[in-house]
Every structure is written in structure tokens, then in C-alpha cells.
Coordinates of C-alpha atoms in Angstrom, one line a residue:
Chain A
M1 CA 18.8 25.8 -14.3
N2 CA 17.3 26.5 -11.0
L3 CA 16.7 23.0 -9.6
E4 CA 15.1 24.3 -6.4
Q5 CA 12.2 25.8 -8.3
L6 CA 11.6 23.1 -10.9
D7 CA 8.8 20.6 -10.5
A8 CA 9.5 16.8 -10.6
V9 CA 8.4 16.4 -14.3
A10 CA 10.7 19.2 -15.4
I11 CA 13.6 17.7 -13.5
A12 CA 13.0 14.3 -14.9
S13 CA 12.8 15.7 -18.4
A14 CA 16.1 17.5 -18.0
V15 CA 17.8 14.4 -16.6
R16 CA 16.4 12.2 -19.4
S17 CA 17.5 14.6 -22.1
G18 CA 21.0 14.9 -20.6
K19 CA 20.8 18.6 -19.7
V20 CA 21.7 17.7 -16.2
S21 CA 22.9 14.5 -14.5
A22 CA 20.9 12.7 -11.8
V23 CA 24.0 12.8 -9.6
D24 CA 24.1 16.7 -10.0
V25 CA 20.4 16.9 -9.2
V26 CA 20.7 14.7 -6.1
Q27 CA 23.9 16.4 -4.9
A28 CA 22.2 19.8 -5.1
A29 CA 19.2 18.5 -3.1
L30 CA 21.6 17.1 -0.4
Q31 CA 23.4 20.4 -0.3
R32 CA 20.1 22.3 0.2
I33 CA 19.2 19.9 3.0
E34 CA 22.6 20.3 4.6
A35 CA 22.4 24.1 4.4
R36 CA 18.8 24.7 5.4
D37 CA 17.3 21.8 7.3
R38 CA 18.9 22.8 10.6
E39 CA 16.3 25.7 10.9
L40 CA 13.4 23.8 9.2
N41 CA 13.8 20.4 10.9
C42 CA 12.1 18.5 8.1
F43 CA 14.5 15.5 8.0
T44 CA 15.0 12.8 10.6
T45 CA 17.3 10.8 8.3
V46 CA 19.2 11.7 5.2
T47 CA 20.2 8.8 3.0
A48 CA 23.0 10.6 1.2
E49 CA 25.1 7.5 0.4
T50 CA 22.4 5.4 -1.1
A51 CA 20.9 8.4 -2.9
L52 CA 24.1 9.1 -4.7
A53 CA 24.6 5.5 -5.6
D54 CA 21.0 5.4 -7.0
A55 CA 21.6 8.6 -9.0
E56 CA 24.7 7.1 -10.5
R57 CA 22.7 4.0 -11.6
I58 CA 20.1 6.3 -13.3
D59 CA 22.9 8.2 -15.1
G60 CA 24.4 4.8 -16.1
A61 CA 21.0 3.6 -17.5
I62 CA 20.6 6.8 -19.5
A63 CA 24.2 6.4 -20.9
Q64 CA 23.2 2.9 -22.0
G65 CA 20.1 4.2 -23.8
K66 CA 17.8 2.5 -21.3
N67 CA 14.5 4.1 -20.1
P68 CA 15.2 5.5 -16.7
G69 CA 11.5 6.1 -15.8
F70 CA 9.0 9.0 -15.6
L71 CA 10.7 10.4 -12.6
A72 CA 14.3 9.9 -13.5
G73 CA 16.7 11.6 -11.1
V74 CA 13.9 13.3 -9.1
P75 CA 14.9 13.5 -5.4
F76 CA 12.1 12.6 -3.0
A77 CA 11.7 11.9 0.7
V78 CA 9.0 10.2 2.8
K79 CA 7.3 10.7 6.1
N80 CA 9.2 8.6 8.6
L81 CA 6.4 6.0 8.9
F82 CA 7.2 4.6 5.4
D83 CA 9.6 1.6 5.5
I84 CA 13.0 2.2 3.9
A85 CA 15.1 -0.9 3.6
G86 CA 18.1 -0.6 5.9
I87 CA 16.6 2.2 8.1
T88 CA 14.6 2.0 11.2
T89 CA 11.0 3.2 10.7
L90 CA 10.4 5.8 13.5
A91 CA 6.8 6.8 13.0
G92 CA 7.7 9.8 15.0
A93 CA 8.2 7.7 18.1
K94 CA 11.2 7.3 20.4
I95 CA 9.9 3.8 21.1
N96 CA 10.2 2.8 17.5
A97 CA 13.8 4.0 17.3
E98 CA 14.7 0.7 19.1
N99 CA 13.2 -1.4 16.3
L100 CA 15.4 -3.2 13.8
S101 CA 15.9 -1.7 10.4
A102 CA 13.2 -2.3 7.8
T103 CA 14.1 -5.2 5.5
Q104 CA 12.3 -3.9 2.4
D105 CA 10.9 -0.6 1.1
A106 CA 7.3 0.3 1.5
T107 CA 5.4 -0.4 -1.8
A108 CA 5.0 3.3 -2.5
V109 CA 8.8 3.9 -2.0
A110 CA 9.7 0.9 -4.2
K111 CA 7.3 2.2 -7.0
L112 CA 8.8 5.7 -7.0
K113 CA 12.3 4.2 -7.1
K114 CA 11.3 2.0 -9.9
A115 CA 10.1 5.1 -11.8
G116 CA 13.6 6.6 -11.4
A117 CA 13.0 8.8 -8.4
V118 CA 15.9 8.9 -5.9
L119 CA 15.1 8.7 -2.1
V120 CA 17.1 11.2 -0.1
G121 CA 15.6 10.7 3.4
A122 CA 12.8 10.4 5.9
L123 CA 10.7 13.2 7.3
N124 CA 9.5 14.4 10.6
M125 CA 5.9 13.9 11.8
D126 CA 3.6 13.9 14.9
E127 CA 4.2 10.8 17.0
Y128 CA 2.3 7.8 15.5
A129 CA 0.6 10.4 13.2
Y130 CA -1.7 11.6 16.0
G131 CA -1.7 15.3 15.5
F132 CA -2.1 18.3 13.1
V133 CA 1.0 20.3 14.1
T134 CA 4.3 18.3 13.9
E135 CA 5.5 19.6 17.2
N136 CA 7.2 16.3 18.1
F137 CA 8.5 15.9 21.7
H138 CA 11.3 13.6 20.6
Y139 CA 12.4 15.0 17.3
G140 CA 11.4 18.6 17.6
A141 CA 8.9 20.8 15.7
T142 CA 9.1 21.3 12.0
N143 CA 9.0 25.0 11.2
N144 CA 6.8 26.5 8.5
P145 CA 9.1 27.7 5.7
H146 CA 6.9 30.8 5.1
D147 CA 7.5 31.9 8.7
L148 CA 9.7 29.8 11.0
K149 CA 7.7 30.8 14.1
H150 CA 4.6 29.0 12.8
V151 CA 3.8 25.3 12.6
A152 CA 4.1 23.4 9.3
G153 CA 0.9 21.5 10.1
G154 CA 0.7 17.8 10.6
S155 CA 0.9 15.0 11.0
S156 CA 3.0 15.0 7.7
G157 CA 4.6 18.3 8.5
G158 CA 8.1 17.4 7.4
S159 CA 6.7 16.2 4.0
A160 CA 4.9 19.5 3.4
A161 CA 7.7 21.8 4.6
A162 CA 10.4 19.9 2.6
V163 CA 8.5 20.6 -0.7
S164 CA 7.4 24.2 0.3
S165 CA 11.1 25.1 1.1
G166 CA 12.4 23.6 -2.1
L167 CA 14.6 21.0 -0.4
V168 CA 13.0 18.3 -2.6
P169 CA 10.2 18.6 -5.2
L170 CA 8.4 15.5 -4.1
T171 CA 7.4 13.8 -0.9
L172 CA 5.0 11.2 0.5
G173 CA 2.8 11.5 3.6
S174 CA -0.2 9.8 5.1
D175 CA -3.7 11.1 5.9
T176 CA -6.1 9.6 8.4
N177 CA -8.1 12.7 9.2
G178 CA -6.3 15.4 7.2
S179 CA -2.6 14.7 7.8
I180 CA -1.7 15.3 4.1
R181 CA -4.2 18.1 3.4
V182 CA -3.7 20.2 6.6
P183 CA 0.1 20.6 6.3
A184 CA -0.2 21.0 2.5
A185 CA -2.5 24.0 3.1
L186 CA -0.5 25.5 5.9
C187 CA 2.8 25.3 3.9
G188 CA 1.2 26.3 0.6
V189 CA 1.9 23.1 -1.5
F190 CA -0.3 20.5 -3.3
G191 CA -1.3 17.5 -1.3
L192 CA -3.4 14.6 -2.6
K193 CA -5.3 12.2 -0.4
P194 CA -6.7 9.7 -2.9
T195 CA -9.7 7.5 -2.4
Y196 CA -9.5 5.1 0.6
G197 CA -7.9 1.9 -0.7
R198 CA -6.6 3.4 -4.0
L199 CA -2.9 3.4 -3.1
S200 CA -1.1 0.6 -1.2
R201 CA -0.2 1.3 2.4
A202 CA 2.0 -1.8 2.6
G203 CA 5.1 -1.1 4.6
V204 CA 3.6 2.0 6.2
V205 CA 3.1 2.1 10.0
L206 CA -0.7 2.4 10.4
F207 CA -2.5 4.6 12.9
S208 CA -6.3 4.0 12.4
S209 CA -6.5 1.4 9.8
S210 CA -10.1 2.0 8.6
L211 CA -9.2 5.6 7.9
D212 CA -5.5 5.5 6.8
H213 CA -4.5 6.7 3.4
I214 CA -1.2 7.6 1.7
G215 CA -0.5 10.3 -0.9
P216 CA 2.0 12.7 -2.5
F217 CA 3.0 16.4 -1.9
A218 CA 4.3 18.3 -4.9
R219 CA 4.9 21.7 -6.5
S220 CA 2.5 21.2 -9.5
V221 CA -0.7 19.5 -10.6
R222 CA 1.2 17.5 -13.2
D223 CA 3.6 16.2 -10.6
I224 CA 0.7 15.1 -8.4
A225 CA -0.9 13.3 -11.3
T226 CA 2.3 11.7 -12.5
V227 CA 3.1 10.4 -9.0
F228 CA -0.5 9.2 -8.5
D229 CA -0.2 7.2 -11.7
V230 CA 3.1 5.7 -10.6
L231 CA 1.7 4.7 -7.2
Q232 CA -1.5 3.0 -8.4
G233 CA -1.9 -0.7 -8.7
Q234 CA -3.1 -3.8 -6.8
D235 CA -1.0 -4.9 -3.8
D236 CA -1.7 -8.1 -1.9
R237 CA 0.4 -6.7 1.0
D238 CA -2.3 -4.2 1.8
P239 CA -5.7 -5.9 2.5
V240 CA -7.7 -2.7 1.6
C241 CA -5.8 -1.9 -1.6
T242 CA -8.3 -1.8 -4.5
K243 CA -8.3 -4.5 -7.3
R244 CA -9.6 -1.9 -9.8
P245 CA -7.3 -1.3 -12.7
P246 CA -5.2 1.9 -12.5
V247 CA -6.5 5.1 -14.2
E248 CA -3.9 7.2 -16.0
T249 CA -4.5 10.8 -14.9
R250 CA -1.4 12.7 -16.0
F251 CA -2.8 13.4 -19.5
M252 CA -6.2 14.4 -18.2
A253 CA -4.6 17.0 -16.1
S254 CA -4.0 19.1 -19.2
S255 CA -7.6 19.7 -20.2
E256 CA -8.7 23.3 -20.1
D257 CA -12.4 22.9 -20.5
L258 CA -14.5 22.4 -17.4
A259 CA -17.9 23.1 -19.1
D260 CA -19.1 19.6 -18.6
L261 CA -18.4 19.6 -14.9
R262 CA -20.9 20.6 -12.2
I263 CA -19.0 22.2 -9.4
A264 CA -20.4 23.5 -6.1
I265 CA -19.2 25.1 -2.8
A266 CA -19.7 23.1 0.4
G267 CA -21.8 25.6 2.4
D268 CA -23.1 25.6 6.0
Y269 CA -20.6 23.6 8.3
F270 CA -17.7 24.2 5.9
M271 CA -18.2 28.0 5.6
K272 CA -19.6 28.8 9.0
G273 CA -16.5 27.4 10.8
A274 CA -14.0 29.1 8.5
S275 CA -12.2 32.3 9.3
S276 CA -12.8 35.2 6.8
E277 CA -9.4 34.5 5.2
A278 CA -10.2 30.8 4.7
S279 CA -13.6 31.7 3.2
A280 CA -12.0 34.2 0.9
A281 CA -9.6 31.5 -0.4
V282 CA -12.7 29.4 -1.4
Y283 CA -14.4 32.3 -3.0
Q284 CA -11.3 33.1 -5.0
V285 CA -11.3 29.5 -6.4
A286 CA -15.0 29.6 -7.0
E287 CA -14.9 32.9 -8.8
A288 CA -12.2 31.7 -11.1
M289 CA -14.4 28.9 -12.3
E290 CA -17.6 31.0 -12.2
V291 CA -19.1 28.7 -9.5
N292 CA -21.8 30.1 -7.4
E293 CA -23.9 27.1 -6.4
Y294 CA -23.8 25.8 -2.9
I295 CA -24.6 22.3 -1.6
T296 CA -25.0 21.2 2.0
I297 CA -23.2 18.0 3.1
P298 CA -25.7 17.0 5.9
E299 CA -24.5 16.1 9.4
A300 CA -20.9 17.0 8.6
H301 CA -20.3 17.8 12.2
R302 CA -21.4 14.3 13.2
A303 CA -19.1 12.9 10.5
R304 CA -16.2 14.7 12.1
A305 CA -17.2 13.5 15.5
A306 CA -17.5 9.9 14.4
A307 CA -14.0 10.0 12.7
F308 CA -12.7 11.4 16.0
V309 CA -14.1 8.4 17.9
I310 CA -12.9 5.8 15.4
T311 CA -9.4 7.2 15.4
A312 CA -9.2 7.3 19.2
C313 CA -10.4 3.6 19.4
E314 CA -8.3 2.2 16.6
G315 CA -5.2 4.1 17.5
A316 CA -5.4 3.1 21.1
N317 CA -6.0 -0.6 20.2
L318 CA -2.9 -0.6 17.9
H319 CA -0.7 0.8 20.6
L320 CA -2.3 -0.9 23.6
G321 CA 0.7 -3.1 24.4
R322 CA 3.1 -0.2 24.5
L323 CA 0.6 1.9 26.4
R324 CA 0.5 -0.8 29.1
S325 CA 4.3 -1.4 29.3
R326 CA 5.9 2.0 28.6
P327 CA 3.5 4.9 28.6
Q328 CA 6.4 7.1 29.8
D329 CA 8.1 6.8 26.5
F330 CA 5.2 8.3 24.4
D331 CA 5.1 12.0 23.4
P332 CA 3.2 13.7 26.2
A333 CA 1.0 15.3 23.5
T334 CA -0.3 11.9 22.3
R335 CA 0.0 9.7 25.4
D336 CA -3.1 10.9 27.3
R337 CA -5.2 10.8 24.1
F338 CA -4.1 7.3 23.3
L339 CA -4.7 6.2 26.9
A340 CA -8.2 7.8 26.9
G341 CA -9.0 6.1 23.6
A342 CA -8.3 2.7 25.1
L343 CA -11.3 3.2 27.5
I344 CA -14.0 3.9 25.0
P345 CA -17.2 1.7 25.2
S346 CA -17.6 -0.5 22.1
S347 CA -21.1 0.8 21.3
W348 CA -19.6 4.3 20.6
Y349 CA -17.2 2.8 18.1
V350 CA -19.8 0.7 16.4
Q351 CA -22.2 3.6 16.2
A352 CA -19.5 5.7 14.6
Q353 CA -18.8 3.0 12.0
R354 CA -22.5 2.5 11.2
F355 CA -22.9 6.3 10.9
R356 CA -20.1 6.2 8.3
R357 CA -22.4 4.1 6.1
W358 CA -25.4 6.5 6.6
F359 CA -23.2 9.5 5.8
G360 CA -21.5 7.9 2.8
D361 CA -25.0 7.2 1.3
R362 CA -26.0 10.9 1.7
V363 CA -22.9 12.1 0.1
Q364 CA -23.3 9.7 -2.8
E365 CA -26.7 11.3 -3.4
I366 CA -25.0 14.7 -3.6
F367 CA -22.6 13.3 -6.2
Q368 CA -25.6 12.5 -8.4
K369 CA -26.1 16.3 -8.7
V370 CA -22.5 17.7 -8.7
D371 CA -19.1 16.3 -9.9
V372 CA -16.7 18.4 -7.7
I373 CA -17.2 20.1 -4.4
I374 CA -14.9 22.8 -3.1
A375 CA -14.3 23.6 0.6
P376 CA -11.6 25.2 2.8
T377 CA -8.8 22.9 3.9
T378 CA -8.2 24.5 7.3
P379 CA -10.2 27.0 9.3
I380 CA -7.2 29.3 9.7
S381 CA -3.7 29.8 8.3
A382 CA -0.7 28.2 10.2
P383 CA -0.9 29.0 14.0
L384 CA 2.2 29.8 16.0
I385 CA 4.3 27.0 17.3
G386 CA 3.1 26.3 20.8
Q387 CA -0.2 28.1 20.2
Q388 CA -2.9 26.4 22.3
T389 CA -6.2 28.1 21.3
M390 CA -7.8 30.0 18.4
I391 CA -11.0 32.0 17.9
L392 CA -13.5 30.5 15.5
D393 CA -17.0 31.7 15.0
G394 CA -16.6 33.9 18.1
E395 CA -15.6 31.0 20.3
E396 CA -12.2 30.2 21.8
I397 CA -11.3 26.6 20.9
L398 CA -8.2 24.3 21.0
V399 CA -5.9 24.5 18.0
R400 CA -4.7 20.9 17.8
P401 CA -8.0 19.0 17.4
H402 CA -9.7 21.7 15.3
L403 CA -7.2 22.2 12.4
G404 CA -8.9 19.1 10.9
L405 CA -12.4 20.4 11.1
F406 CA -13.0 20.5 7.4
T407 CA -10.8 17.5 6.4
Q408 CA -12.1 14.9 8.8
P409 CA -15.7 14.5 7.5
L410 CA -14.3 13.8 4.0
S411 CA -11.6 11.2 4.7
F412 CA -14.2 9.6 7.0
I413 CA -15.9 8.3 3.9
G414 CA -12.8 7.9 1.8
L415 CA -13.4 10.6 -0.8
P416 CA -10.5 11.7 -3.0
V417 CA -9.4 15.2 -2.1
L418 CA -6.7 17.5 -3.4
S419 CA -5.7 20.4 -1.3
V420 CA -4.5 23.2 -3.6
P421 CA -2.3 26.1 -2.5
I422 CA -3.5 29.7 -2.4
Q423 CA -0.6 32.1 -1.9
R424 CA -1.3 35.5 -0.3
S425 CA 0.8 38.7 -0.2
N426 CA 2.1 39.4 3.3
A427 CA 0.2 36.5 4.7
L428 CA 0.7 32.8 5.3
P429 CA -0.7 30.5 2.6
L430 CA -4.0 28.6 2.7
G431 CA -5.5 25.6 1.0
V432 CA -8.7 24.8 -0.7
Q433 CA -10.0 21.2 -1.0
L434 CA -11.2 19.9 -4.3
I435 CA -13.4 16.9 -3.6
A436 CA -14.9 14.2 -5.9
A437 CA -16.8 10.9 -5.6
P438 CA -14.8 7.8 -4.8
Y439 CA -12.3 6.9 -7.5
N440 CA -12.8 10.2 -9.4
E441 CA -9.3 11.5 -8.7
A442 CA -9.0 12.4 -12.4
L443 CA -11.8 15.0 -12.1
I444 CA -10.2 17.0 -9.3
L445 CA -6.8 16.9 -11.1
R446 CA -8.6 18.3 -14.2
V447 CA -10.1 21.2 -12.1
A448 CA -6.7 21.8 -10.4
A449 CA -4.9 22.0 -13.8
V450 CA -7.3 24.7 -14.9
L451 CA -6.9 26.7 -11.7
E452 CA -3.1 26.4 -12.0
A453 CA -3.2 27.5 -15.7
K454 CA -5.2 30.6 -14.6
G455 CA -2.6 31.4 -11.9
I456 CA -5.1 31.0 -9.1
I457 CA -3.2 28.3 -7.4
S458 CA 0.6 28.1 -7.2
I459 CA 3.6 27.3 -5.1
Chain B
M1 CA -22.9 6.3 30.9
E2 CA -24.2 9.6 29.6
G3 CA -26.5 10.2 32.5
K4 CA -26.3 12.9 35.1
G5 CA -24.0 12.6 38.1
F6 CA -21.7 10.2 36.2
D7 CA -18.1 10.4 37.6
V8 CA -15.7 10.2 34.6
G9 CA -12.7 9.8 36.9
E10 CA -14.2 6.8 38.5
Y11 CA -15.0 5.3 35.1
V12 CA -11.5 5.9 33.9
D13 CA -10.0 4.2 36.9
L14 CA -12.2 1.1 36.6
M15 CA -12.0 0.8 32.9
A16 CA -8.2 1.2 33.0
L17 CA -8.2 -1.8 35.5
L18 CA -10.4 -3.8 33.2
V19 CA -8.1 -3.3 30.1
D20 CA -5.0 -3.7 32.2
L21 CA -3.7 -0.2 31.9
Q22 CA -1.6 0.9 34.9
L23 CA -2.6 4.6 34.9
R24 CA 0.1 6.5 36.7
D25 CA -1.1 9.3 38.9
E26 CA 0.6 11.9 36.8
Y27 CA -1.3 10.9 33.7
R28 CA -4.7 10.6 35.3
D29 CA -5.9 14.2 35.0
G30 CA -4.8 14.3 31.4
V31 CA -6.6 11.1 30.6
V32 CA -9.8 12.1 32.4
E33 CA -9.7 15.5 30.5
N34 CA -9.2 13.6 27.2
F35 CA -11.9 11.1 28.0
E36 CA -14.4 13.9 28.8
R37 CA -13.6 15.5 25.4
I38 CA -14.1 12.1 23.6
Q39 CA -17.4 11.6 25.6
A40 CA -18.7 15.0 24.5
I41 CA -17.8 14.3 20.9
A42 CA -19.1 10.7 20.9
Q43 CA -22.4 12.1 22.2
V44 CA -22.9 13.9 18.9
V45 CA -22.8 10.6 17.1
N46 CA -24.6 8.5 19.7
E47 CA -27.6 10.7 19.8
F48 CA -28.2 10.3 16.0
P49 CA -30.9 7.7 15.3
L50 CA -29.7 5.2 12.8
P51 CA -32.1 2.8 11.1
D52 CA -31.5 -0.9 11.9
N53 CA -30.6 -1.7 8.3
I54 CA -27.6 0.6 8.4
E55 CA -24.5 -1.6 8.8
A56 CA -20.8 -0.9 8.8
A57 CA -20.6 -3.2 5.8
P58 CA -17.0 -4.5 5.5
V59 CA -16.7 -5.9 1.9
F60 CA -14.7 -9.0 1.2
E61 CA -13.8 -9.7 -2.4
L62 CA -11.7 -12.5 -4.0

């Protein structure tokens, strides 16, 4: 049994049926981390002792005939902004390393553990989630498993690279402007950013609250759907968490018929700014589903701009005390951006928030005509570590702020988006975004399952 | 604010004083550069005419 290549559902099935013990699965994951994380730099903390104790408990439950959960014995890890009881939550910052240990697990961590998954550690990220590259000044860069000279993407770079490299089959990250989808695309794995408010962020260090989401990275569509189902549910500890009842998606993700769905490509902004390789990835997905209709999401460039302003304001406000008292302890890559964000006039912020309503209304109109929209995740494949600029549409532009060009306008209005991986021979992977109306995660999982069955998307 | 002849450096210095940020000399150029970037991006949103009835609409439910 090659545990490194199995998805979470297959591992849980093997553990439940007694083909392998949870302890063996977790030990194998810890050995992979020990052997390979030195060059990848995904993990900032490895919780070997508690992981093995948890795995023993799972095996004990199985021996007693108890139900160990959907994810029995599946090793998982989380971006280091999720609280883990007994561990200090770093959020990628040196400053936070001085904090006391968390006293309880983040809701998402607790839910995965309750489903039988076993936490093996915390993962690297851009400081305070402000970045798309995971080149962290304090904790080092996370390297892309496909080519170590390239970035893993960010800000949840450790989460994407840990799944891509097979260290663990399942991780959690957060996404404010693209921080799940960008690294998922650059590392060639699945990354789901659900509807804003769908999953609880309780026990997660926020960045820009009105844009912050959490979501999973995984090796298969059924894993994403299973974890999404496990993570859903009302949570009074997160004031934006929905009170809608959960929707089970893991069975919907096996439908093979998409005839009832209207699917279109996001044209204009989303294709004009894409490199030829990023456009080709979208066409590959479109052709597989015989999609040739285009829609225009109006004013997408303004949506991205508004998300940029909101993020700068909310992020700076959150960290204002630390920016006043100890700016020297921030990562130089985030410090000047946070400081500048603290100086933004209020009318710019309010205009950006009001534009959000206008833009959301226009996109709702589009969803009267189509069910699912497809668009590139990033404009290019993974840039080199340290690369400052890239050429797009004939223009030399900065890498760091532009990797989120196509993700920012969508999280801006909370749409559910799954980035699906496109593997390419002799080239780094890319991602394609499957986008639906709010609370329609099931639709994009259905589409992804069909693409996966056709062999178009894979790890 | 968005008019000609506006000195971003001067704005950054004064606004930093107002919000009680002690901007160190070594950060100032980087902050000014970042503020100029934000200003250019914000302009794209600010120039878009929004009807008065468009509100941010936070929703509060029991």
C-alpha cells in the first residue's frame, strides 16, 4: 500500500477495514516529514507525540467496534494561523512566537479530529497571510515540490506544498484574496475556498475579516467534498459563520452528468491578463466539457482594486498596535505595506465596501444565466523564489501583488471557488478556478468530479 | 487628495503623526512607495460612480 499516493478517503477506508493501523499511517507521514521537509520547508511545528497518541486512540476505537469517523487515521496539518491547543499560533510572525500556547483547537481543527483525522503539525505561510509567495523572512521560503527553485505560492504555501509532495494527504489554509487558490494552482493540488461565512473561522488568526475564509487542500475531489462536509456547521464563535443547515456534497461529487448545467468561460479581464499557458489550461477544461460560451464579469479590475484597498485597511487596523510599538519585528516584505495601509482615508475604504455591493449584484445577474464559470487561477505558473517582476500582456509588472489578479475579484464577493490542478509535461502545474453562486459549492464539486473522471485534472 | 502637485511623502508624514505611527527614516521610502501604489489602485474604485442607494449592507440576524 503506497500511503504517500492515497487520498484521504482511501486511507480512512483502509484504516477502518483494518488493512493498516492509524499508528502505521501516522508514523509513515512523520517519517516522510522527517526525511523531506528539510528541503521543502512546509512545517513550522511537528506534533509527533500527540499525533501518535491520537492514532493509538483511533486504533483502540476500531478494536472496540466503535465508529472512528469518516477520516479515521488520516494525517493532516494546518496553516500556522489555526489554533492548536498547547502550541503557540505563529501566523507566520516572529512577534506571535512570544504568545502563550493556544488553549483550545480552532473549530476546523476540532471538527477534523472528531472525524478521526490526526493532526501532525503546523505549516508555513506569509507573515500574517499578507502575500502570495510564502517567502517568509522569519521562517524561510517554502519551496515548490515540482521544482525547489520556485515558490509554492501563498499565503498558504506550506499547506499546498505539503499535499503536493505527499507529506500529508490533507491540509487546511485560509484565503482572503486567493491564499488557498494561488498556492493550490502553483503546487498542482485541489484547493477549495468555500462561500464567505460557510465555514467557521473561530480560532483562526484573521487578516482582513470581511474577506477572510478558510478551506481545505487535498489530492482528490472526493477528499475536498468529504472535508467540506465535515467542516460545515453553525458556530457561535465566528460571527460571520452561516446559520444555514449544512449541505452534504460528498455523494453529489460522483455524478457524471453535467447536461443540466450551464457553464461558461470568464472572458475579457480573466483571459486578457493570462499568459498563453494559463489560457491553455482553461481551454483544456472547457473543451473537456464542450464549453464554448463566454461571459463577461463587468468591472472585474475594479473589484480587484477594491479588494486590495479593503485588505490594506483592515489588515493595518488589526495590527496597528504592533505597527506602532514594534515595526522592526515585522517581515520587511509586509511591514511597509501594513504601515501604508494604516494611512488610507476612510472614504476610499467605504467606497470599496459599497462597490462590493454593486459588483455582487452584477455577478448575481450573471448567475441567472449560467451555473458555473471557469477562469484561470493564476496568470502564470510558479515564479522563481526571489523573482520580483513578470511580463503580462506585454507589460513588466510586480510578481507579488499580481499573482492574485484572477482570484481577488471572486473572493471579494464571497463566491465559492475550487482551484483544480492541471499537470503539464515538462512544465510546472497550473490551476483553473471553478466558480459558482454563493452556497453552491455542490455544483463546482460535481463539475470537478467529472473533470477528474475524464483525467483532465489530477495530482 | 488625488489632485495634481500632491506630495505623497508629506501626506504620509502627517497622517502617520495623526494615527500615532512613529515612522522610522529607514521605512519611509518603502511606505511612500506602497502608499503611491495603494493610491493608484484606489483611484480605480474611487472614480466609479455609485448610486446613492448602494450600501455596504452588513446583515444582522438572530
